[in-house]
XYZ file of C-alpha atoms in Angstrom:
746
model
C 14.734 -22.381 -74.279
C 12.627 -23.148 -77.352
C 12.403 -20.463 -80.147
C 15.208 -18.630 -78.390
C 16.418 -15.319 -79.872
C 19.310 -13.071 -78.994
C 18.170 -9.597 -77.925
C 19.913 -6.517 -76.676
C 19.085 -5.170 -73.201
C 18.309 -1.384 -73.095
C 16.831 1.074 -70.617
C 13.077 1.334 -70.210
C 11.981 4.037 -72.643
C 9.712 5.974 -70.108
C 9.526 6.368 -66.337
C 5.888 5.288 -66.469
C 6.738 1.911 -68.176
C 9.432 1.315 -65.534
C 6.642 1.239 -62.912
C 4.728 -1.633 -64.731
C 7.288 -4.394 -63.772
C 7.106 -5.669 -67.414
C 9.785 -6.216 -70.038
C 9.347 -3.615 -72.847
C 9.558 -4.818 -76.494
C 9.140 -3.118 -79.848
C 5.585 -3.057 -81.250
C 7.068 -4.329 -84.446
C 8.660 -7.383 -82.764
C 7.109 -10.866 -82.581
C 7.447 -10.684 -78.783
C 4.761 -7.969 -78.830
C 2.169 -10.681 -79.412
C 3.439 -12.848 -76.489
C 2.213 -12.392 -72.825
C 5.340 -13.639 -71.016
C 9.031 -13.950 -71.917
C 11.849 -15.859 -70.293
C 15.246 -14.053 -70.406
C 18.725 -15.095 -69.436
C 22.014 -13.211 -69.337
C 24.720 -15.755 -70.294
C 26.015 -17.099 -68.026
C 23.325 -16.948 -65.328
C 19.845 -18.098 -64.303
C 16.643 -17.317 -66.274
C 13.873 -14.940 -65.253
C 10.238 -14.593 -66.391
C 8.627 -11.171 -67.186
C 5.288 -10.096 -68.535
C 5.654 -8.023 -71.727
C 4.478 -4.652 -72.988
C 4.984 -3.122 -76.457
C 6.254 0.404 -77.204
C 7.038 2.107 -80.516
C 10.225 3.881 -79.248
C 12.143 0.484 -79.157
C 13.769 -1.072 -82.173
C 13.205 -4.689 -83.131
C 15.647 -6.899 -81.303
C 15.789 -4.585 -78.232
C 14.210 -5.319 -74.818
C 13.848 -2.614 -72.204
C 14.218 -3.178 -68.420
C 13.901 -0.787 -65.433
C 16.850 -0.407 -62.975
C 15.284 -2.772 -60.270
C 14.602 -5.378 -62.992
C 18.152 -5.232 -64.305
C 19.488 -5.445 -60.751
C 17.384 -8.486 -60.000
C 18.019 -10.332 -63.263
C 21.752 -9.303 -63.359
C 21.418 -7.648 -66.727
C 23.616 -4.769 -67.944
C 22.823 -2.071 -70.579
C 23.599 -3.242 -74.185
C 24.319 -6.712 -72.918
C 23.144 -9.500 -75.279
C 20.503 -11.730 -73.666
C 18.703 -14.905 -74.644
C 14.854 -14.496 -74.840
C 12.131 -16.990 -75.485
C 8.295 -17.154 -75.116
C 7.213 -18.566 -71.702
C 3.961 -20.503 -71.087
C 2.674 -21.212 -67.569
C 1.374 -24.625 -66.511
C -2.416 -24.032 -66.404
C -2.659 -26.110 -63.185
C -0.272 -23.889 -61.252
C -0.424 -20.440 -62.870
C -2.332 -18.016 -60.698
C -1.264 -16.602 -57.289
C -3.591 -17.059 -54.369
C -1.449 -14.858 -52.241
C 1.742 -12.787 -52.418
C 3.809 -11.235 -49.598
C 5.844 -8.182 -50.488
C 8.469 -6.360 -48.409
C 8.118 -2.580 -48.827
C 10.290 0.503 -47.992
C 10.878 4.015 -49.238
C 12.895 3.938 -52.494
C 14.950 6.942 -51.363
C 15.726 7.035 -47.683
C 16.171 10.824 -47.647
C 12.522 11.286 -48.720
C 10.957 9.489 -45.797
C 7.758 10.749 -44.116
C 5.818 10.097 -40.945
C 2.520 9.920 -42.860
C 0.634 6.718 -42.432
C 0.313 4.424 -45.469
C -2.899 2.363 -45.566
C -1.865 -1.169 -46.559
C -5.473 -1.978 -47.651
C -5.384 0.879 -50.204
C -1.822 -0.092 -51.228
C -3.007 -3.628 -51.953
C -5.833 -2.226 -54.207
C -3.273 -0.114 -56.106
C -0.881 -3.024 -56.410
C -3.583 -5.258 -57.966
C -4.636 -2.519 -60.430
C -1.044 -1.786 -61.481
C 0.166 -5.351 -61.845
C -2.880 -7.299 -63.063
C -1.666 -10.414 -65.015
C 2.041 -9.612 -64.241
C 4.332 -12.605 -63.483
C 6.055 -12.473 -60.042
C 8.873 -14.516 -58.728
C 10.213 -14.854 -55.135
C 13.071 -12.352 -54.532
C 11.940 -10.204 -57.466
C 12.632 -6.469 -57.088
C 10.378 -3.746 -58.496
C 9.242 -0.107 -57.895
C 5.692 1.159 -57.337
C 4.062 4.496 -56.563
C 1.203 4.145 -54.143
C -1.669 6.659 -54.428
C 0.706 9.280 -55.829
C 2.593 9.784 -52.643
C 6.048 8.187 -52.698
C 8.029 5.754 -54.787
C 8.417 2.491 -52.920
C 10.961 -0.246 -53.461
C 9.378 -3.707 -53.264
C 10.804 -7.215 -52.881
C 8.674 -10.308 -53.301
C 9.151 -12.450 -50.125
C 6.799 -15.349 -50.807
C 4.064 -16.537 -53.175
C 1.339 -19.218 -52.910
C -0.339 -20.706 -55.985
C -4.072 -21.126 -56.262
C -4.623 -24.910 -56.307
C -7.323 -25.976 -58.860
C -8.003 -29.055 -56.712
C -9.726 -26.852 -54.188
C -12.206 -25.671 -56.865
C -13.078 -29.336 -57.469
C -13.659 -30.098 -53.818
C -10.329 -31.899 -53.397
C -7.532 -31.393 -50.841
C -4.840 -28.821 -51.619
C -1.354 -29.948 -52.505
C 0.808 -28.283 -49.904
C 4.047 -29.683 -51.384
C 3.428 -28.242 -54.791
C 2.649 -24.851 -53.288
C 5.973 -24.902 -51.458
C 7.928 -25.858 -54.578
C 6.420 -23.215 -56.851
C 8.208 -19.801 -56.698
C 6.514 -18.019 -59.683
C 3.000 -17.189 -60.659
C 0.603 -14.632 -62.224
C -1.161 -11.940 -60.166
C -4.929 -11.717 -60.539
C -7.644 -9.468 -58.985
C -8.379 -12.262 -56.524
C -4.793 -12.550 -55.207
C -4.430 -11.636 -51.551
C -1.614 -9.071 -51.128
C 0.254 -8.704 -47.815
C 2.837 -6.002 -47.162
C 5.658 -6.345 -44.707
C 7.746 -3.391 -43.634
C 11.445 -3.798 -44.395
C 13.746 -4.217 -41.393
C 14.821 -0.891 -39.980
C 12.405 1.016 -42.118
C 10.727 4.205 -40.856
C 7.560 3.449 -42.958
C 4.396 3.946 -40.972
C 2.278 1.059 -42.237
C -1.361 0.608 -41.148
C -4.347 -1.494 -42.247
C -5.371 -5.081 -42.309
C -3.102 -5.980 -45.267
C -0.094 -5.240 -43.044
C 2.086 -8.262 -42.553
C 3.801 -9.806 -39.460
C 6.800 -7.465 -39.461
C 4.419 -4.523 -39.095
C 2.537 -6.183 -36.300
C 4.933 -8.598 -34.596
C 3.662 -10.843 -31.853
C 4.619 -9.244 -28.603
C 5.103 -12.588 -26.910
C 8.367 -14.408 -27.683
C 7.229 -17.963 -28.650
C 10.270 -19.570 -27.064
C 9.914 -18.397 -23.524
C 9.437 -20.846 -20.672
C 9.247 -19.974 -16.966
C 11.313 -22.942 -15.783
C 14.035 -22.450 -18.349
C 14.361 -18.879 -17.156
C 14.787 -20.046 -13.567
C 11.472 -18.690 -12.259
C 8.738 -20.564 -10.491
C 5.635 -20.085 -8.363
C 4.511 -16.943 -10.188
C 2.228 -18.452 -12.892
C -0.904 -16.606 -11.645
C 0.946 -13.316 -11.313
C 2.305 -13.600 -14.925
C -1.197 -14.448 -16.087
C -2.706 -11.390 -14.376
C 0.042 -9.061 -15.686
C -0.359 -10.416 -19.201
C -4.156 -9.827 -19.086
C -3.859 -6.266 -17.839
C -0.631 -4.993 -19.427
C -0.018 -6.900 -22.673
C -3.371 -8.073 -24.073
C -3.913 -4.754 -25.855
C -0.416 -4.988 -27.450
C -1.140 -8.305 -29.088
C -3.990 -6.970 -31.199
C -3.300 -4.829 -34.355
C -2.974 -1.108 -33.555
C -5.910 -0.331 -35.790
C -8.215 -2.638 -33.746
C -7.022 -1.065 -30.500
C -7.808 2.398 -31.940
C -11.183 1.284 -33.201
C -12.348 0.283 -29.697
C -10.688 3.277 -28.112
C -8.356 1.207 -25.917
C -5.059 2.511 -24.541
C -1.969 0.552 -23.696
C -0.955 0.109 -20.066
C 2.176 2.134 -19.536
C 3.279 1.045 -16.070
C 3.341 -1.904 -13.722
C 4.235 -1.842 -9.998
C 5.475 -5.057 -8.425
C 5.490 -4.929 -4.643
C 5.887 -7.449 -1.846
C 8.370 -8.881 0.697
C 12.080 -9.093 -0.164
C 13.216 -12.216 -1.964
C 9.896 -13.116 -3.613
C 11.104 -12.636 -7.153
C 10.142 -9.044 -8.084
C 13.417 -8.237 -9.834
C 13.571 -11.693 -11.445
C 10.041 -11.327 -12.709
C 10.702 -7.909 -14.214
C 13.803 -9.213 -16.063
C 11.743 -12.150 -17.276
C 9.082 -9.869 -18.671
C 11.796 -8.278 -20.760
C 12.895 -11.639 -22.056
C 9.389 -12.935 -22.866
C 8.537 -9.936 -24.953
C 9.753 -9.161 -28.469
C 11.005 -5.746 -27.410
C 14.194 -3.812 -27.061
C 16.694 -4.911 -24.425
C 15.118 -3.527 -21.177
C 16.861 -0.734 -19.379
C 17.371 -1.766 -15.768
C 17.853 1.155 -13.349
C 18.338 1.173 -9.579
C 16.297 4.041 -8.102
C 19.222 5.636 -6.178
C 21.318 5.834 -9.359
C 19.039 8.548 -10.701
C 19.822 10.939 -7.929
C 22.621 13.433 -8.430
C 23.939 16.215 -6.157
C 23.954 18.804 -8.988
C 20.824 20.838 -9.632
C 18.869 19.510 -12.624
C 20.985 16.365 -13.172
C 18.537 13.994 -11.554
C 15.772 15.243 -13.833
C 18.131 14.957 -16.822
C 18.860 11.326 -15.884
C 15.061 10.639 -16.107
C 14.835 12.328 -19.512
C 17.716 10.155 -20.852
C 15.792 7.021 -19.996
C 12.991 7.971 -22.350
C 15.082 9.581 -25.118
C 15.378 6.475 -27.312
C 11.674 5.772 -27.062
C 10.802 9.366 -28.000
C 13.082 9.311 -31.023
C 11.626 6.021 -32.334
C 8.055 7.106 -31.844
C 8.727 10.315 -33.839
C 10.191 8.275 -36.668
C 7.917 5.235 -36.744
C 4.711 6.212 -34.908
C 2.532 3.263 -33.982
C 5.027 0.847 -35.489
C 7.651 1.713 -32.878
C 8.958 -1.249 -30.889
C 8.196 -1.532 -27.172
C 10.753 0.031 -24.853
C 10.817 -1.438 -21.346
C 12.310 0.554 -18.391
C 12.766 -1.367 -15.158
C 13.068 0.692 -11.934
C 14.303 -1.360 -8.965
C 13.751 0.274 -5.558
C 11.469 2.931 -7.136
C 10.508 4.136 -3.678
C 13.990 5.710 -3.423
C 13.100 8.421 -5.941
C 9.240 8.435 -5.900
C 8.458 9.278 -2.365
C 5.338 11.293 -1.517
C 5.942 14.829 -2.657
C 6.276 17.195 0.287
C 7.126 14.381 2.684
C 10.861 15.036 2.762
C 11.113 17.763 5.416
C 14.257 19.898 5.173
C 15.193 18.400 1.832
C 16.132 20.421 -1.255
C 13.014 19.241 -3.126
C 15.077 17.124 -5.542
C 12.789 14.108 -4.950
C 9.705 16.196 -5.797
C 11.074 17.407 -9.083
C 12.235 13.886 -10.025
C 8.720 12.584 -9.433
C 7.295 15.528 -11.473
C 9.693 14.717 -14.353
C 8.754 11.018 -14.277
C 5.040 11.834 -14.273
C 5.333 14.091 -17.283
C 7.266 11.507 -19.248
C 4.826 8.628 -18.570
C 1.588 10.522 -19.027
C 2.375 14.112 -19.921
C 1.260 16.335 -22.729
C 3.480 14.463 -25.250
C 2.753 10.979 -23.885
C 4.657 7.987 -25.219
C 2.776 4.937 -26.406
C 5.863 2.720 -26.871
C 7.031 2.618 -23.251
C 6.338 0.146 -20.463
C 7.630 1.224 -17.042
C 8.053 -1.547 -14.474
C 8.625 -0.385 -10.892
C 9.618 -2.612 -7.932
C 9.493 -1.833 -4.225
C 9.128 -3.466 -0.794
C 7.364 -0.260 0.472
C 4.385 0.614 -1.685
C 3.153 2.964 1.071
C 6.065 5.337 0.434
C 5.319 5.995 -3.299
C 3.579 9.138 -4.392
C -0.106 8.673 -5.004
C -0.019 10.433 -8.407
C 2.226 7.703 -9.703
C -0.193 4.980 -8.813
C -3.277 6.315 -10.614
C -4.614 4.745 -13.880
C -2.509 5.816 -16.887
C 0.752 5.545 -14.920
C 1.706 2.599 -12.746
C -1.894 1.357 -12.923
C -1.248 -2.406 -12.802
C -0.172 -3.030 -9.207
C 0.690 -6.649 -8.513
C 1.617 -8.035 -5.103
C 4.353 -10.657 -5.490
C 3.762 -12.535 -2.197
C 5.230 -15.649 -0.644
C 4.827 -18.766 -2.855
C 2.251 -21.369 -1.970
C 3.052 -25.026 -1.805
C 2.764 -25.620 -5.600
C 4.890 -22.547 -6.235
C 7.547 -23.674 -3.782
C 7.606 -27.092 -5.506
C 8.264 -25.316 -8.861
C 11.078 -23.269 -7.310
C 12.678 -26.248 -5.548
C 12.611 -28.361 -8.797
C 14.365 -25.483 -10.604
C 17.142 -25.397 -8.064
C 17.474 -29.216 -7.830
C 17.444 -29.802 -11.649
C 21.256 -29.394 -12.102
C 22.042 -31.812 -9.272
C 19.446 -34.293 -10.459
C 20.770 -34.173 -13.985
C 24.347 -34.931 -12.861
C 23.488 -37.560 -10.293
C 24.421 -35.440 -7.272
C 21.068 -35.536 -5.645
C 20.324 -38.446 -3.250
C 17.196 -40.492 -3.938
C 15.931 -39.791 -0.418
C 15.380 -36.111 -1.279
C 11.719 -35.608 -2.055
C 10.873 -32.223 -3.566
C 7.232 -32.555 -2.491
C 8.315 -33.057 1.089
C 10.588 -30.022 0.957
C 7.823 -27.913 -0.444
C 5.644 -28.920 2.454
C 8.275 -28.214 5.032
C 9.297 -24.780 3.669
C 6.087 -22.896 4.597
C 6.472 -19.109 4.159
C 9.961 -19.485 2.551
C 10.486 -16.841 -0.150
C 12.149 -17.911 -3.494
C 15.456 -16.366 -2.293
C 15.242 -18.283 0.992
C 14.635 -21.563 -0.897
C 17.688 -20.819 -2.967
C 19.716 -20.157 0.211
C 18.388 -23.434 1.651
C 19.640 -25.386 -1.372
C 23.055 -23.638 -1.149
C 23.281 -24.400 2.559
C 22.550 -28.132 1.935
C 25.174 -28.226 -0.849
C 27.666 -26.556 1.467
C 27.082 -29.137 4.160
C 27.519 -31.941 1.650
C 30.754 -30.410 0.399
C 32.000 -29.678 3.927
C 31.823 -33.393 4.741
C 34.553 -34.008 2.129
C 36.988 -31.509 3.702
C 39.643 -32.757 6.133
C 40.690 -29.964 8.460
C 44.111 -30.768 9.903
C 47.168 -28.524 9.803
C 45.970 -27.655 6.287
C 42.648 -27.959 4.518
C 42.460 -30.953 2.244
C 39.749 -32.354 -0.007
C 39.228 -36.052 -0.523
C 38.880 -36.052 -4.323
C 38.003 -39.752 -4.465
C 34.818 -39.056 -2.517
C 33.956 -36.005 -4.607
C 32.802 -38.177 -7.551
C 30.503 -40.126 -5.233
C 29.235 -37.069 -3.276
C 25.443 -36.549 -3.112
C 23.328 -33.981 -1.342
C 20.911 -35.939 0.878
C 17.740 -35.227 2.807
C 19.809 -35.022 6.073
C 21.704 -32.088 4.609
C 18.440 -30.266 3.789
C 16.937 -30.957 7.238
C 20.062 -29.745 9.023
C 20.186 -26.581 6.855
C 16.490 -25.942 7.671
C 17.035 -26.386 11.429
C 20.197 -24.365 11.817
C 21.013 -22.134 8.836
C 18.040 -20.848 6.853
C 14.921 -19.585 8.615
C 12.116 -17.805 6.803
C 11.861 -14.102 7.584
C 8.114 -14.463 7.631
C 8.020 -17.756 9.514
C 7.808 -18.899 13.110
C 9.908 -16.954 15.676
C 10.589 -20.254 17.470
C 13.533 -18.894 19.452
C 11.219 -16.230 21.019
C 8.493 -18.767 21.862
C 10.762 -21.426 23.163
C 11.834 -19.246 26.099
C 8.214 -18.785 27.149
C 7.627 -22.527 27.400
C 11.079 -23.546 28.593
C 9.689 -25.874 31.231
C 6.754 -27.052 29.130
C 3.120 -26.759 30.104
C 2.218 -28.476 33.391
C -1.345 -29.792 33.328
C -2.183 -29.091 37.025
C -5.979 -29.297 36.632
C -9.204 -28.562 34.890
C -8.527 -24.779 34.485
C -5.421 -25.485 32.327
C -7.368 -27.979 30.215
C -10.251 -25.493 29.809
C -7.947 -22.752 28.518
C -6.208 -25.098 26.066
C -9.532 -26.460 24.822
C -10.976 -22.954 24.275
C -7.744 -21.884 22.554
C -7.751 -24.949 20.226
C -11.346 -24.129 19.302
C -10.333 -20.630 18.193
C -7.380 -22.042 16.232
C -9.750 -24.449 14.438
C -12.103 -21.646 13.676
C -9.310 -19.622 12.128
C -8.273 -22.548 9.933
C -11.721 -23.637 8.873
C -13.874 -20.494 8.626
C -13.944 -18.591 5.343
C -16.487 -16.079 6.579
C -14.383 -14.688 9.511
C -10.813 -14.127 8.416
C -9.903 -12.473 11.720
C -10.210 -14.360 15.004
C -9.017 -12.949 18.395
C -8.769 -14.207 21.927
C -7.815 -12.373 25.060
C -6.317 -14.357 27.940
C -6.520 -12.612 31.357
C -5.397 -13.493 34.817
C -3.134 -12.640 37.694
C 0.523 -11.908 36.941
C 2.516 -15.130 36.803
C -0.485 -17.351 36.080
C 1.081 -18.712 32.903
C -0.850 -16.704 30.312
C 2.142 -16.127 28.005
C 3.218 -19.795 28.192
C -0.294 -21.023 27.274
C -0.526 -18.444 24.452
C 2.901 -19.578 23.125
C 1.845 -23.228 23.280
C -1.382 -22.611 21.354
C 0.449 -20.581 18.732
C 3.191 -23.152 18.184
C 0.727 -26.094 18.092
C -1.531 -24.247 15.616
C 0.943 -25.170 12.804
C 0.506 -21.796 11.201
C 3.387 -20.827 8.914
C 3.731 -17.380 10.393
C 3.866 -16.978 14.221
C 5.189 -13.867 15.876
C 5.096 -12.345 19.376
C 4.534 -8.668 19.975
C 6.102 -8.021 23.343
C 6.984 -4.900 25.325
C 10.491 -6.450 26.068
C 11.412 -6.019 22.414
C 10.545 -2.347 22.528
C 12.345 -1.035 25.602
C 13.397 2.601 25.110
C 11.220 3.039 22.009
C 9.431 6.320 21.621
C 5.607 6.183 21.175
C 5.806 6.580 17.413
C 8.637 4.065 17.104
C 6.623 1.532 19.126
C 3.575 2.075 16.936
C 5.738 1.481 13.808
C 7.182 -1.716 15.292
C 3.741 -3.042 16.189
C 2.419 -2.068 12.776
C 5.299 -3.889 11.016
C 4.545 -7.146 12.936
C 0.963 -7.034 11.633
C 1.959 -6.087 8.135
C 4.371 -9.001 8.024
C 1.522 -11.256 9.219
C -0.652 -10.121 6.352
C 1.904 -11.464 3.839
C 1.273 -15.041 4.995
C -1.783 -17.081 4.057
C -2.461 -17.928 7.665
C -0.782 -16.096 10.600
C -0.830 -15.935 14.356
C 0.325 -12.886 16.354
C 0.605 -13.025 20.161
C 0.244 -9.614 21.710
C 1.801 -10.195 25.102
C 1.258 -8.104 28.232
C -0.926 -5.437 26.539
C -0.814 -3.054 29.473
C 3.018 -3.010 29.257
C 2.819 -2.134 25.564
C 0.491 0.766 26.575
C 3.032 2.040 29.168
C 0.202 1.713 31.719
C 1.032 2.449 35.422
C -1.678 2.683 38.154
C -0.038 5.826 39.690
C -1.595 8.691 37.839
C -2.807 6.629 35.943
C -0.632 7.091 32.817
C -0.744 5.285 29.491
C 0.238 5.929 25.858
C -2.863 6.978 23.943
C -0.935 6.834 20.640
C -0.106 3.144 21.137
C -3.604 2.485 22.410
C -5.160 3.908 19.222
C -2.735 1.972 17.046
C -3.601 -1.257 18.805
C -7.358 -0.548 18.578
C -7.030 -0.168 14.827
C -4.714 -3.131 14.184
C -6.564 -5.606 16.478
C -9.770 -5.161 14.592
C -8.345 -4.630 11.047
C -9.284 -7.615 8.789
C -6.417 -9.118 6.806
C -6.308 -8.828 2.988
C -8.620 -11.006 0.951
C -7.619 -14.650 1.055
C -5.553 -14.322 4.185
C -6.401 -15.384 7.782
C -5.107 -13.952 11.116
C -5.371 -15.177 14.726
C -4.579 -12.753 17.425
C -3.942 -14.009 21.000
C -3.615 -11.225 23.547
C -2.560 -11.542 27.167
C -3.214 -9.081 30.123
C -2.902 -8.961 33.851
C -5.130 -5.837 34.027
C -8.435 -6.881 32.476
C -10.346 -4.093 34.229
C -7.990 -1.456 32.846
C -8.410 -2.739 29.247
C -12.156 -2.786 29.835
C -12.140 0.913 30.726
C -10.164 1.573 27.528
C -12.864 -0.282 25.490
C -10.150 -2.765 24.279
C -11.794 -5.943 25.578
C -14.700 -5.329 23.176
C -12.356 -5.891 20.206
C -11.534 -9.476 21.135
C -13.998 -12.189 20.029
C -13.312 -14.391 23.094
C -12.138 -13.871 26.622
C -10.551 -16.678 28.536
C -9.719 -16.477 32.220
C -6.453 -18.063 33.237
C -6.693 -19.091 36.849
C -4.009 -19.399 39.506
C -3.581 -22.557 41.560
C -6.181 -22.547 44.332
C -6.410 -26.062 45.891
C -4.030 -28.546 47.508
C -4.762 -30.928 44.591
C -3.424 -28.330 42.177
C -0.213 -27.907 44.163
C 0.369 -31.691 44.532
C -0.273 -32.275 40.770
C 2.584 -29.783 40.011
C 4.832 -31.505 42.594
C 4.176 -34.910 40.929
C 5.079 -33.478 37.498
C 8.381 -32.029 38.718
C 9.312 -35.002 40.929
C 11.010 -32.788 43.612
C 9.428 -34.418 46.625
C 8.985 -38.039 47.556
C 5.400 -39.485 47.721
C 5.561 -39.217 51.555
C 6.650 -35.587 51.354
C 3.906 -34.750 48.904
C 1.343 -36.343 51.220
C 2.594 -34.194 54.128
C 2.190 -31.073 51.918
C -1.292 -32.184 50.914
C -2.267 -32.560 54.611
C -0.787 -29.196 55.579
C -2.494 -27.350 52.650
C -5.831 -29.203 52.693
C -8.710 -26.787 53.297
C -6.401 -23.718 53.490
C -6.812 -20.552 51.446
C -4.519 -20.925 48.352
C -3.830 -18.534 45.507
C -0.496 -18.668 43.650
C 0.436 -18.368 39.979
C 2.224 -21.293 38.315
C 5.164 -19.128 37.328
C 5.723 -18.066 41.025
C 5.286 -21.656 42.221
C 7.987 -22.882 39.848
C 10.444 -20.298 41.114
C 9.774 -21.322 44.711
C 10.184 -24.975 43.843
C 13.609 -24.280 42.217
C 14.695 -22.606 45.457
C 13.527 -25.648 47.453
C 15.454 -27.929 45.087
C 18.669 -26.397 46.466
C 17.694 -27.104 50.094
C 18.707 -30.081 52.142
C 16.195 -32.974 51.679
C 15.187 -33.047 55.348
C 14.285 -29.343 55.287
C 12.497 -29.281 51.931
C 8.896 -29.577 53.132
C 9.138 -26.898 55.870
C 11.066 -24.612 53.539
C 8.439 -25.001 50.842
C 5.531 -24.263 53.172
C 7.398 -21.313 54.651
C 8.107 -19.811 51.238
C 4.438 -20.293 50.178
C 3.351 -18.349 53.296
C 5.810 -15.584 52.718
C 4.669 -15.090 49.154
C 1.051 -14.889 50.190
C 0.019 -17.977 48.387
C -0.895 -19.875 51.579
C -2.331 -18.941 54.946
C -1.239 -21.505 57.527
C -2.497 -19.695 60.631
């Protein structure tokens, strides 16, 4: 230090001077005519202060406030070295300063809002031309309310090069840690960590208005794929308002979304998505609750459990107001506690009071603005309507089955570890797997990968008297395409996929092309399938196939459904509902259609409709409840963006016509029975039961005769003939045909 003098450190002579952030000197001292002084307590670093003169100090004394002494490490009566300080004119004035602020005395906190814009104005008036250094501590009283403790967090110097039209020197700005405040300095306030200070206004810094989105989040790193659109929609609806400053939200009269409901089939990633939302937000650790855990057998305990979930958010909002952090409460299986009020007949009413308690907490008289409730369910229809209105669980997002691009993302996530460690064979193509796994949920894709891994590992196990593993082959083991194909064929089938085992039994013997009537039915059916795939105007297509019992209607419907290539194909058959009550049958039929709506393109075969209706000609009797359910479901259009093909079969077309059911179907196709000798011979040629000579004898015997027999009945007769001695086959066949009424020989 040049012109250094030894001075004695003393207390600041008045409380008012302690708020100026200046070093106080005697008005008789030479330092009184100097603007800035550099002081140093030996040993230790040096610090720069602006000066102010006061008559109560003696020459050779320099007064400091408690925060100044604490920052500069100066004790009372300690000798210090002091010298005049001159700033470099090219880097003297502050363009901006960021200050951390908190109550000076924690016991004197208040919930009153402090306007940071007004605080910035007071700060500039109080400290005009005062020197500030990074990490400097000081005290200030803002608009005569409370004493605040301040810490300088960062400073930026006004670069003269900008005034001359040059480029700013970013490096010099980073290096400089001291400057002089002017009326043009931009002041930004940050709330100290853990502070209860309620800071508002545009001069509020980042800690007062933190970005709600964590900048480090990445869907793939979090093990989630195929839900990009859903995340985008949820962000737009639920979080956009939380990104803007609270003052702006209040100015436009906007309100934060307080609840999200995620619904959809099991295994589609609802729980995973809710957990990911918690990770992607700068919020408290989310509370994850399973719905049934709330319920308690003791009176009032279930409601108390609901109140406990919101207690932390209530306390923080009381202390910090709009600056409270976001509290996320995740409810899994929310339908367990939020069923429609009054729907639980014979119950104690616990569910109703739990719903009431939850409603009052989300959107009651003392509503919370710092809570986001995320509910998840497979059964949205069970949830009380009051919970779904705007202001409560207002963002309702269906998490459906992933499309091909989504499945590719999910598959790549699950294959990444194997690929990284060289355990995935080169013949495994993720794109091919995504194409083959139509209507697989995320959980089912994970199961498929596990099943393929299990098959690969199983090939290394030698099962003899004891189970042994060939460790030499373990290092070389790879999961191959063959393992995935085998797992897909045998182990993992999609819940919303093709019920191939049900359809296979209907076309066990294949489809026999015995003539033009079969070709006509298949051609008409293929036309309806094409219409379903191609048409965007008509999302619902339906076709009714009628004909005599045993004419092959179900087999033809099954063939059309399987060859359509639709990812979801299901049969609605009376044989699966034997013994069901009328209401149970309605629920089973409704579930098949609701499952179909979850797929992009679906096909439902409603087989033997009169059997579903419990129709019998004696009486006649039928189930009106099931009839009304079918009338509704058969003409109900699928949700937007989904397509549905319905193929119905009946042996009682006239009955359905009386019930006004035939009007619902877009197309009616008649499935004929075999009626000519050429039809019969064509079937015999396909099955190769008779020799050419025997077939010719049968043709001669049946030529010009009255024929009418269903293909199903004919196949049964031919199987009986197959067991007969070769020399008796032709007579036996003709005899059986006559007995069954399919042929008149006389």
